[in-house]
PDB file of C-alpha atoms in Angstrom:
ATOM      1  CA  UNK A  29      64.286  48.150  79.111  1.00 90.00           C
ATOM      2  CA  UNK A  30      62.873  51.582  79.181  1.00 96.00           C
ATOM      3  CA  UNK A  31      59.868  53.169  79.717  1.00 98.00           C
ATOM      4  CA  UNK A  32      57.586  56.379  78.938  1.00 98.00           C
ATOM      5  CA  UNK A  33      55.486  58.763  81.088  1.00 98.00           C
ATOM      6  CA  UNK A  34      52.796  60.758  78.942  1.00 97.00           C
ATOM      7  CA  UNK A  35      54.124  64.637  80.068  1.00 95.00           C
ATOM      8  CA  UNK A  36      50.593  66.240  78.123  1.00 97.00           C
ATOM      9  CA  UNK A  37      46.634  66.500  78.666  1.00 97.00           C
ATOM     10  CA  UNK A  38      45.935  64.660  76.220  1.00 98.00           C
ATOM     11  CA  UNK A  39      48.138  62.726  73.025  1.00 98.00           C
ATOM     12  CA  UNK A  40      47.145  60.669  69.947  1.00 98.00           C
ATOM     13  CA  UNK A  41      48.217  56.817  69.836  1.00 98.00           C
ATOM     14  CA  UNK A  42      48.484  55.977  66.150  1.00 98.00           C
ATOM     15  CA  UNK A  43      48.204  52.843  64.263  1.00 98.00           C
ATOM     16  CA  UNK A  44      51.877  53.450  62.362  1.00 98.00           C
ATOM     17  CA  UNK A  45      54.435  55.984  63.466  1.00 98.00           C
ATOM     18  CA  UNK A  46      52.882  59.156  60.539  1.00 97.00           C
ATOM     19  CA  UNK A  47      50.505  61.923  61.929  1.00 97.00           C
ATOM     20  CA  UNK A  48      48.209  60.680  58.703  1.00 97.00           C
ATOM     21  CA  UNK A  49      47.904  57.597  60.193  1.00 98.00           C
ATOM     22  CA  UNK A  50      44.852  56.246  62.138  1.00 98.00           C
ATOM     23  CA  UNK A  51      44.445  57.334  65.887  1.00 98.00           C
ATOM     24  CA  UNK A  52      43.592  54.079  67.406  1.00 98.00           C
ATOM     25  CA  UNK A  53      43.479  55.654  71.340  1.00 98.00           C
ATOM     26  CA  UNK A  54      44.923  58.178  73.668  1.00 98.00           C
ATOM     27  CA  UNK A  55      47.000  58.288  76.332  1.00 98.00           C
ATOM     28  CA  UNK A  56      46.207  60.744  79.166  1.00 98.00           C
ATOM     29  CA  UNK A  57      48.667  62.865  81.413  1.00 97.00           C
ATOM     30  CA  UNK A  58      50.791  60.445  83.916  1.00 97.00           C
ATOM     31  CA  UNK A  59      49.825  57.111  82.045  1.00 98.00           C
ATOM     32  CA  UNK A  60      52.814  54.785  81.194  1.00 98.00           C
ATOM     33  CA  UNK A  61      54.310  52.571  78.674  1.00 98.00           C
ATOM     34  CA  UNK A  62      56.844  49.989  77.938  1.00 98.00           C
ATOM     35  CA  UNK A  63      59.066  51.339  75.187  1.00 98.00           C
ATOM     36  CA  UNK A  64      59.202  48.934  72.207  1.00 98.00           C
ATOM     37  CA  UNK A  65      61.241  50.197  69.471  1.00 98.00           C
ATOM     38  CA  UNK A  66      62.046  54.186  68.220  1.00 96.00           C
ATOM     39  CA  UNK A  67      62.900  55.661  64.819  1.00 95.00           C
ATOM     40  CA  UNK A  68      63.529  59.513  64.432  1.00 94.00           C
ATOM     41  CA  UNK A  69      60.056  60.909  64.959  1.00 97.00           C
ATOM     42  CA  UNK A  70      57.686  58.424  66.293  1.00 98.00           C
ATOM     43  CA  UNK A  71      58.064  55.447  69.359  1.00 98.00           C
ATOM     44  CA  UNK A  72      56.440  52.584  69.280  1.00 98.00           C
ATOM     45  CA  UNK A  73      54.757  51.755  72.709  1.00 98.00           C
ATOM     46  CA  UNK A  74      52.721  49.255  74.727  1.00 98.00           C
ATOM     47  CA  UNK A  75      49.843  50.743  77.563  1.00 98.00           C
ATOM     48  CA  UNK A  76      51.092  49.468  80.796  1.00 97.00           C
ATOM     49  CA  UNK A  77      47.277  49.656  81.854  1.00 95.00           C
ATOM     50  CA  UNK A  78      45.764  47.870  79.266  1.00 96.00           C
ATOM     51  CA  UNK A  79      48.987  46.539  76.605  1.00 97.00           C
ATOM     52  CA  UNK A  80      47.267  48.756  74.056  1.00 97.00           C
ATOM     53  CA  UNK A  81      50.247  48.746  71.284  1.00 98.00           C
ATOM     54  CA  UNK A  82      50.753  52.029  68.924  1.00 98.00           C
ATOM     55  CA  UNK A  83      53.273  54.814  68.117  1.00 98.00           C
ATOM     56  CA  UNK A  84      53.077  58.034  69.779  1.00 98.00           C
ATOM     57  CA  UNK A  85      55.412  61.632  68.551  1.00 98.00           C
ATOM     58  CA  UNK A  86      58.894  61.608  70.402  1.00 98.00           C
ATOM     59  CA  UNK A  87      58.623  64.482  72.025  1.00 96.00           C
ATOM     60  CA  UNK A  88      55.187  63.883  73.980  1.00 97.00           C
ATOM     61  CA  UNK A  89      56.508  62.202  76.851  1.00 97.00           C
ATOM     62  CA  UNK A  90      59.575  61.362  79.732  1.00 96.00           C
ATOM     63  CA  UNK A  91      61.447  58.606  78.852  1.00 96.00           C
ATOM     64  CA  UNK A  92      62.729  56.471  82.510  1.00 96.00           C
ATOM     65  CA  UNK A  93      64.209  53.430  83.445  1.00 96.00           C
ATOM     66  CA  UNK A  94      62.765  50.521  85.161  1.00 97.00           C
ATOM     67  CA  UNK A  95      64.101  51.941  88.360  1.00 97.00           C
ATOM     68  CA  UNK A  96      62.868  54.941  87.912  1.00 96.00           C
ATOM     69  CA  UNK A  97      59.623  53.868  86.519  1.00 97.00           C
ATOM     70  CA  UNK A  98      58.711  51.459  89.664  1.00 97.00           C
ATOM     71  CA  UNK A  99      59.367  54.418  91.705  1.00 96.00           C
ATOM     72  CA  UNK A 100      56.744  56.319  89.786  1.00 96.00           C
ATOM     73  CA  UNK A 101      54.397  53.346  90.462  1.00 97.00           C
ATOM     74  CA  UNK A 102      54.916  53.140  94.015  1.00 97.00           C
ATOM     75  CA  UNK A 103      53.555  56.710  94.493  1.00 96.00           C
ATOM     76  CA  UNK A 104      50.213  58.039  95.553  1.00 94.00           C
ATOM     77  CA  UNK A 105      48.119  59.124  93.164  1.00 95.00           C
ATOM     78  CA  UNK A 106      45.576  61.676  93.054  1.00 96.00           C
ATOM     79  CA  UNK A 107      42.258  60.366  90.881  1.00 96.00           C
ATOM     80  CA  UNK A 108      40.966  63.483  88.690  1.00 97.00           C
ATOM     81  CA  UNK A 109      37.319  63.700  88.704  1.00 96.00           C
ATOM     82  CA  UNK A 110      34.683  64.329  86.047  1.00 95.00           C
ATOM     83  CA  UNK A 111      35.681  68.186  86.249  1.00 95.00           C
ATOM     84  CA  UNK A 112      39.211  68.169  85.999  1.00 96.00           C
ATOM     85  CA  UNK A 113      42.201  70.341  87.529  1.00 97.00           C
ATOM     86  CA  UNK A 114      45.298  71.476  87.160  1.00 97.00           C
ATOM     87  CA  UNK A 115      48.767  70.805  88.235  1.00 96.00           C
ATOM     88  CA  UNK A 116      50.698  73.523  88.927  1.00 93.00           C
ATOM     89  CA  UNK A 117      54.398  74.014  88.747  1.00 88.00           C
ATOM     90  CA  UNK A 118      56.069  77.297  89.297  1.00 84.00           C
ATOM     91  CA  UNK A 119      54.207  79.631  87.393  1.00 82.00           C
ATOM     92  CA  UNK A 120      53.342  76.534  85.133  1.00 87.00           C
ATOM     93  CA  UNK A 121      50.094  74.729  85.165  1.00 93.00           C
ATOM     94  CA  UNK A 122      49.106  71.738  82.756  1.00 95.00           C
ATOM     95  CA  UNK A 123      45.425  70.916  82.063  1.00 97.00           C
ATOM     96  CA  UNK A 124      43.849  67.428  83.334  1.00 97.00           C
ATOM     97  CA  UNK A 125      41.230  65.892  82.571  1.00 98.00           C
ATOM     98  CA  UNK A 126      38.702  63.245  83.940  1.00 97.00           C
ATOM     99  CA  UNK A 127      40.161  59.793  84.154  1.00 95.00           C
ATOM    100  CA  UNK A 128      43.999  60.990  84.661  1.00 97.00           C
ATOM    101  CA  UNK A 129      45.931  59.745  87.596  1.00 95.00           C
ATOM    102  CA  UNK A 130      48.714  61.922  88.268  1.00 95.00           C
ATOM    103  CA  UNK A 131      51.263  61.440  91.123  1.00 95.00           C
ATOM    104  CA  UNK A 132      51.865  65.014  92.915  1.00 92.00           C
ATOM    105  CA  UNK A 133      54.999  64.146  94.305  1.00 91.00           C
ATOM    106  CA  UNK A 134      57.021  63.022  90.610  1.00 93.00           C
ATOM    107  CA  UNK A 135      59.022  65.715  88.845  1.00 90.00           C
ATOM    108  CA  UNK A 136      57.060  65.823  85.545  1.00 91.00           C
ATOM    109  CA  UNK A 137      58.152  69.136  84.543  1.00 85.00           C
ATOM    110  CA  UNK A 138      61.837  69.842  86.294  1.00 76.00           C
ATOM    111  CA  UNK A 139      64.186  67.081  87.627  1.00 73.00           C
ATOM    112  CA  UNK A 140      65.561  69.263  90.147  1.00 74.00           C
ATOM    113  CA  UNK A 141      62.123  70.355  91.658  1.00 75.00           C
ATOM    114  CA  UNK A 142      59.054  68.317  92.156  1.00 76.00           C
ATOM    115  CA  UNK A 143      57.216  70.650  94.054  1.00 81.00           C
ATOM    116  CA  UNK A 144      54.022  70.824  92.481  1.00 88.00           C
ATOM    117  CA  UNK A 145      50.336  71.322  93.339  1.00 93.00           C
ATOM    118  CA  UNK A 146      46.694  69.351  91.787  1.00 95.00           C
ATOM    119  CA  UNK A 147      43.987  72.342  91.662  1.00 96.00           C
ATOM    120  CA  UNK A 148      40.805  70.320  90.830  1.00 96.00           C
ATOM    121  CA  UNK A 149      38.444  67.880  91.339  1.00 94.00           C
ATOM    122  CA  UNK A 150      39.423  64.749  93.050  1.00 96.00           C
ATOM    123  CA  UNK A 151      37.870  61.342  92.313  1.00 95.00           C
ATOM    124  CA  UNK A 152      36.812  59.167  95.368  1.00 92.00           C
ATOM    125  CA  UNK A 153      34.947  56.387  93.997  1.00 95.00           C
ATOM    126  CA  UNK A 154      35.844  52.801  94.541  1.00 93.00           C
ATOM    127  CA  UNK A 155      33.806  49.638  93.388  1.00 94.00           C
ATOM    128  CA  UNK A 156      31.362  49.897  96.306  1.00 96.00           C
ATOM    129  CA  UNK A 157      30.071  53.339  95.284  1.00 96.00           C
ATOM    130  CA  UNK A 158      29.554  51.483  91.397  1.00 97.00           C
ATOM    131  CA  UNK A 159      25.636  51.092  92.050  1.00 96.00           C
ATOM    132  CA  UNK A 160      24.829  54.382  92.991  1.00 96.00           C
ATOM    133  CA  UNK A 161      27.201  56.437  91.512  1.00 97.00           C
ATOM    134  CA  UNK A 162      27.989  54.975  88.058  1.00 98.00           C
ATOM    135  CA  UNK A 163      25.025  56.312  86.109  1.00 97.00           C
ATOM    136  CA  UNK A 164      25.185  59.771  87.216  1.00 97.00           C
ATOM    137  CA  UNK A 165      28.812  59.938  86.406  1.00 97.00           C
ATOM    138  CA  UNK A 166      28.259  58.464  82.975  1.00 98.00           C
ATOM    139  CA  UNK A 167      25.124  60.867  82.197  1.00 98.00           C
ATOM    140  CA  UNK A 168      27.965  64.099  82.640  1.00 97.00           C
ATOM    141  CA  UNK A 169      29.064  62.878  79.626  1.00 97.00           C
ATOM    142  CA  UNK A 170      25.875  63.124  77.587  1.00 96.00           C
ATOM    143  CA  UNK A 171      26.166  65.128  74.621  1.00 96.00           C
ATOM    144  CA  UNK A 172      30.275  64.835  74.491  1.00 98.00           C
ATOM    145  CA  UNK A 173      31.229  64.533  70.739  1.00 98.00           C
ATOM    146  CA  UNK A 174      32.182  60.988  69.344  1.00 98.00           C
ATOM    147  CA  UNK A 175      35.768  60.485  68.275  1.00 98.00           C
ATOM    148  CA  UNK A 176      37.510  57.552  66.941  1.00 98.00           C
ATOM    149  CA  UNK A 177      39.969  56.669  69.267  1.00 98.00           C
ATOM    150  CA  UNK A 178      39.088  59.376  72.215  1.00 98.00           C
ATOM    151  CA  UNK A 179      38.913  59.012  75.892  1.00 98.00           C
ATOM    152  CA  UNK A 180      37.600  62.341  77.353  1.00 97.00           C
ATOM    153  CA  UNK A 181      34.853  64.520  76.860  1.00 96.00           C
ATOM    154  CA  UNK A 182      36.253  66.695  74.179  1.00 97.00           C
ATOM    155  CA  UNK A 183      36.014  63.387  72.116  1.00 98.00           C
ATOM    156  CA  UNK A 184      35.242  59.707  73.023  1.00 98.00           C
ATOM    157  CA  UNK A 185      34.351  56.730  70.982  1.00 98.00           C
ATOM    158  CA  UNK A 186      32.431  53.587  72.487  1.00 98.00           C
ATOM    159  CA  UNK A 187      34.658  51.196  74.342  1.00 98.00           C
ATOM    160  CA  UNK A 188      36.964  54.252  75.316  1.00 98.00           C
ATOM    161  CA  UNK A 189      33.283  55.535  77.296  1.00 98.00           C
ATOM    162  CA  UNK A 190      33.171  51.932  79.109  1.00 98.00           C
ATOM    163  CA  UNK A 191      36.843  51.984  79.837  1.00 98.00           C
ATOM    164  CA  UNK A 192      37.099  55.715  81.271  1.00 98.00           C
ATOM    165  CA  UNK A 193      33.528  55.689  83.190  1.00 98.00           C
ATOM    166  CA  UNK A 194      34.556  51.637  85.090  1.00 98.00           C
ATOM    167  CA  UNK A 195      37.954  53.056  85.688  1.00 97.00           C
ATOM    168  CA  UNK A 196      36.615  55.838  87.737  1.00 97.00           C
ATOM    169  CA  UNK A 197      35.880  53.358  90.108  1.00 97.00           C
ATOM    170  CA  UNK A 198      38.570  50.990  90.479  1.00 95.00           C
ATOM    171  CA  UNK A 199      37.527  48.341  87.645  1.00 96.00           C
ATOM    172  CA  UNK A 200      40.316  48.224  84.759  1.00 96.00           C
ATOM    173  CA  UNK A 201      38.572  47.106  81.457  1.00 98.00           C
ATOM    174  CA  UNK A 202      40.477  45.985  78.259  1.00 98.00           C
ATOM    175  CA  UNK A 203      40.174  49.179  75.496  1.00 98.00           C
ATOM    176  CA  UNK A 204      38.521  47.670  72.495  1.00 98.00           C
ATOM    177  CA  UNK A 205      35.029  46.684  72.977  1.00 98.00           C
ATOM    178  CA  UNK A 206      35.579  43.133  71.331  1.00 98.00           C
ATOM    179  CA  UNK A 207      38.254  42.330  74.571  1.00 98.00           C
ATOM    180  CA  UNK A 208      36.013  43.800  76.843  1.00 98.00           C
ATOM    181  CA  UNK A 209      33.415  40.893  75.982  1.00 98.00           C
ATOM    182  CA  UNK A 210      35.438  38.808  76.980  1.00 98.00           C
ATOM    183  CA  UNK A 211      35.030  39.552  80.379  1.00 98.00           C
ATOM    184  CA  UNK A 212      32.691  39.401  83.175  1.00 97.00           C
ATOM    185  CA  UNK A 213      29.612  37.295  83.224  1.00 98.00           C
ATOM    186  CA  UNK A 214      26.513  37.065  81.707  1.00 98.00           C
ATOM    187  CA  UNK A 215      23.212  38.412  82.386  1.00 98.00           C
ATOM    188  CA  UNK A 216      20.485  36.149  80.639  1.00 96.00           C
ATOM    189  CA  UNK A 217      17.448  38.220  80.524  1.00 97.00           C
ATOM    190  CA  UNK A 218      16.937  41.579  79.703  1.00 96.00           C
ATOM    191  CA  UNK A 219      14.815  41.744  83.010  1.00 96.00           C
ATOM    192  CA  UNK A 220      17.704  41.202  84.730  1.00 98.00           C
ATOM    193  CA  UNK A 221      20.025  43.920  84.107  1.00 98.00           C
ATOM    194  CA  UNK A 222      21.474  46.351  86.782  1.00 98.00           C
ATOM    195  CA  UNK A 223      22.553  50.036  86.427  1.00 98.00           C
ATOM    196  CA  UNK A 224      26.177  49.855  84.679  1.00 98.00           C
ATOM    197  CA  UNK A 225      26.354  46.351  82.908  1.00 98.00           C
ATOM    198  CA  UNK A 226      27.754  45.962  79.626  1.00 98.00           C
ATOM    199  CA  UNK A 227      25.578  45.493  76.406  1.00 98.00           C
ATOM    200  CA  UNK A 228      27.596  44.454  73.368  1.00 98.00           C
ATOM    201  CA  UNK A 229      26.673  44.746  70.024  1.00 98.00           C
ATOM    202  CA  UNK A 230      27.752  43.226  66.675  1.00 98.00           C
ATOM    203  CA  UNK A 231      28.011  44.019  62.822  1.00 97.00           C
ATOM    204  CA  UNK A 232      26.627  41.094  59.658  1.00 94.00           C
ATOM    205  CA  UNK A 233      29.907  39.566  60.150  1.00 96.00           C
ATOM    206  CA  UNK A 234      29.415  38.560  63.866  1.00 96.00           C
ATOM    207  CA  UNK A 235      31.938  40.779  64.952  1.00 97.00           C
ATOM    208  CA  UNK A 236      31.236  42.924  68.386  1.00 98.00           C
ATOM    209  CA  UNK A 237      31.703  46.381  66.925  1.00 98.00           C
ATOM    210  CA  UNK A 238      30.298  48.354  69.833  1.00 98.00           C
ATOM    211  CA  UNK A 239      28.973  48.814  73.236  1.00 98.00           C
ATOM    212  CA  UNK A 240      27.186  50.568  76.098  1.00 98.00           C
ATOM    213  CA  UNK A 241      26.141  51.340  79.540  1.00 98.00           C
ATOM    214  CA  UNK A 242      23.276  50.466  80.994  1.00 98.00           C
ATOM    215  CA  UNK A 243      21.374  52.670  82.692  1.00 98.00           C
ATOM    216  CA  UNK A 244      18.611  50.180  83.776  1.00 97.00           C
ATOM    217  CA  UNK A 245      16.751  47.369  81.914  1.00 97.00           C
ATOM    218  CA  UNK A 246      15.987  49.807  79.254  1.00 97.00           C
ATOM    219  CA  UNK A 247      17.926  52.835  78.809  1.00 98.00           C
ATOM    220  CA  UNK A 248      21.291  52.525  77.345  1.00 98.00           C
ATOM    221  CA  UNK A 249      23.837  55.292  77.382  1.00 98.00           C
ATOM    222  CA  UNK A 250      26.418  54.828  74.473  1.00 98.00           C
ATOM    223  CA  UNK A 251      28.793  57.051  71.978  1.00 98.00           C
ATOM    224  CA  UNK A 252      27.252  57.071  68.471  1.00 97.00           C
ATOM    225  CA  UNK A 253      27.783  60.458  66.406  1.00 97.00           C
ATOM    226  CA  UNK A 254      27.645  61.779  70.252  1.00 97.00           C
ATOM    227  CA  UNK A 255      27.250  60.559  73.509  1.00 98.00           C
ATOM    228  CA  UNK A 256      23.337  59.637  74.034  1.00 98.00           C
ATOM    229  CA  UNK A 257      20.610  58.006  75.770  1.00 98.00           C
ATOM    230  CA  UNK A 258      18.746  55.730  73.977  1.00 98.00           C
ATOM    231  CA  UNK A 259      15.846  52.977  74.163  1.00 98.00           C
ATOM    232  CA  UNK A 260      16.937  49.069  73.987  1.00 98.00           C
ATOM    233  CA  UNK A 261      15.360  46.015  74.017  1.00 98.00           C
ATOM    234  CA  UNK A 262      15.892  42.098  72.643  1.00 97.00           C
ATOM    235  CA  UNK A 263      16.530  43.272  68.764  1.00 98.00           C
ATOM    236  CA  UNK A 264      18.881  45.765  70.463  1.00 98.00           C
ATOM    237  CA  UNK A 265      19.343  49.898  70.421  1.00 98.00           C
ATOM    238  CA  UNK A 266      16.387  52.149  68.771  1.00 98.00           C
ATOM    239  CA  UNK A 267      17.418  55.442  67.715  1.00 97.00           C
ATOM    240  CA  UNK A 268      13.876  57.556  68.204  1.00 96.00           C
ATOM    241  CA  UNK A 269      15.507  60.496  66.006  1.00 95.00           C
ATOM    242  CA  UNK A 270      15.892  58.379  62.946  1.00 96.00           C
ATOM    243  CA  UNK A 271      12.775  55.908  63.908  1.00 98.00           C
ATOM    244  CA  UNK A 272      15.191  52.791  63.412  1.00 98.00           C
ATOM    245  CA  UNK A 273      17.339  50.257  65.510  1.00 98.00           C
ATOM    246  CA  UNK A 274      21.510  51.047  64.958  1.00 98.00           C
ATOM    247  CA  UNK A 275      22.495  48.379  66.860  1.00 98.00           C
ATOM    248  CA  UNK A 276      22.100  45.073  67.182  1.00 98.00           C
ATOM    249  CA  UNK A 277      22.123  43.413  70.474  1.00 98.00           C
ATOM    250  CA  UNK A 278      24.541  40.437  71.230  1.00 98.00           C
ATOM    251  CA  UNK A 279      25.222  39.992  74.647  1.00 98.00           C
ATOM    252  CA  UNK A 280      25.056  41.631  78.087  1.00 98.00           C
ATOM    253  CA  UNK A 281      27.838  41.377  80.815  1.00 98.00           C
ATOM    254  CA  UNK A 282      28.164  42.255  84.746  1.00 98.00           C
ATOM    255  CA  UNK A 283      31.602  43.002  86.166  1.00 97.00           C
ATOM    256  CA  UNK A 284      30.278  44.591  89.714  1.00 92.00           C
TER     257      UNK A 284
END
């Protein structure tokens, strides 16, 4: 069995192994996958994180073994926080961004020499800081341009938002908004929602098609056209620039 490390900031995971093909997500610097099958130009992967399945470029990241890949596990990471870093290598020095993990001590750039150094930001948070921290993390990202498939703030679509902001502190999410649903519990009454919970929203078919933070009972913080604040109540989110509800409302979950 063999297995990938992502080697760059930032790469496209695509629904079929052609650059014209859908990007369905992204994998950030350090993550890992389980290698399922190759052809000449593209590799067909699953997330070890989440078991997101898609083809990434060969060519865009280190190919290991399971030995070597359960070493790379067992190392210490280093959390990159909302205003990234770098890690520097020689006279080398790769950009990361918010949300990568990245494990100082691995040789990601020369297998003879793995002395290397994070310049940057480091992320602290755990689950007990969730509460107090969560919305003002989430609100650094207002404005950041919505992308199909993105995870950072150079381009992020919905569920990618609620995956990258509840990672920050410790809570791994599925990456599509209809298996993050399926998660955590319910809150019943609009009333009784808390700073970060989950609202879920769904299309004429019944199908959840997108979701959001919660700032408080009110205020919602989601990625439509860009990432925005925006009013919502029982008929769900009201978009005050076009004076008419975009979303409709389905559900509201708690997973802190």
């Amino acid at each position: 069995m063999e297995f990938g490390i992502c080697n760059l900031t930032i790469v496209p995971l695509r629904a079929e192994g052609a650059h014209r093909s859908e990007m369905i997500s992204q994998l950030l610097f350090g993550e890992t996958f389980e290698i399922i099958t190759k052809s000449k130009d593209w590799t067909k992967i699953s997330t070890t994180a989440d078991g997101y399945m898609g083809w990434i470029q060969n060519g865009q990241f280190l190919t290991v073994d399971s030995q070597l890949y359960q070493h790379y596990q067992s190392l210490s990471i280093t959390r990159v926080g909302f205003e990234g870093g770098f890690l520097r290598h020689r006279d080398y020095a790769i950009q990361l961004l918010h949300g990568t993990h990245v494990r100082t001590s691995f040789a990601y750039f020369d297998a003879e020499d793995n002395i290397q150094e994070f310049v940057g930001q480091e992320l602290r948070y755990s689950a007990v800081d969730f509460k107090e921290q969560v919305s003002l993390l989430a609100k650094r990202y207002w404005d950041a341009p919505y992308l199909w498939g993105g995870r950072s703030k150079f381009g992020i679509d919905c569920s990618g938002f609620s995956q990258l902001i509840y990672q920050s502190f410790g809570v791994s999410l599925p990456r599509d908004a209809y298996q993050q649903v399926e998660l955590g519990g319910t809150v019943d009454f609009l009333s009784e929602i808390e700073v970060g919970d989950l609202a879920f929203f769904d299309n004429e078919e019944g199908r959840i098609n997108h979701v959001g933070i919660m700032l408080d009972s009110e205020k919602i913080i989601h990625a439509s056209a860009r990432l925005r604040i925006d009013r919502m109540d029982l008929e769900g989110i009201f978009n005050q620039e076009l004076n008419r509800y975009t979303h409709k409302l389905r559900i509201v979950k708690r997973y802190i």
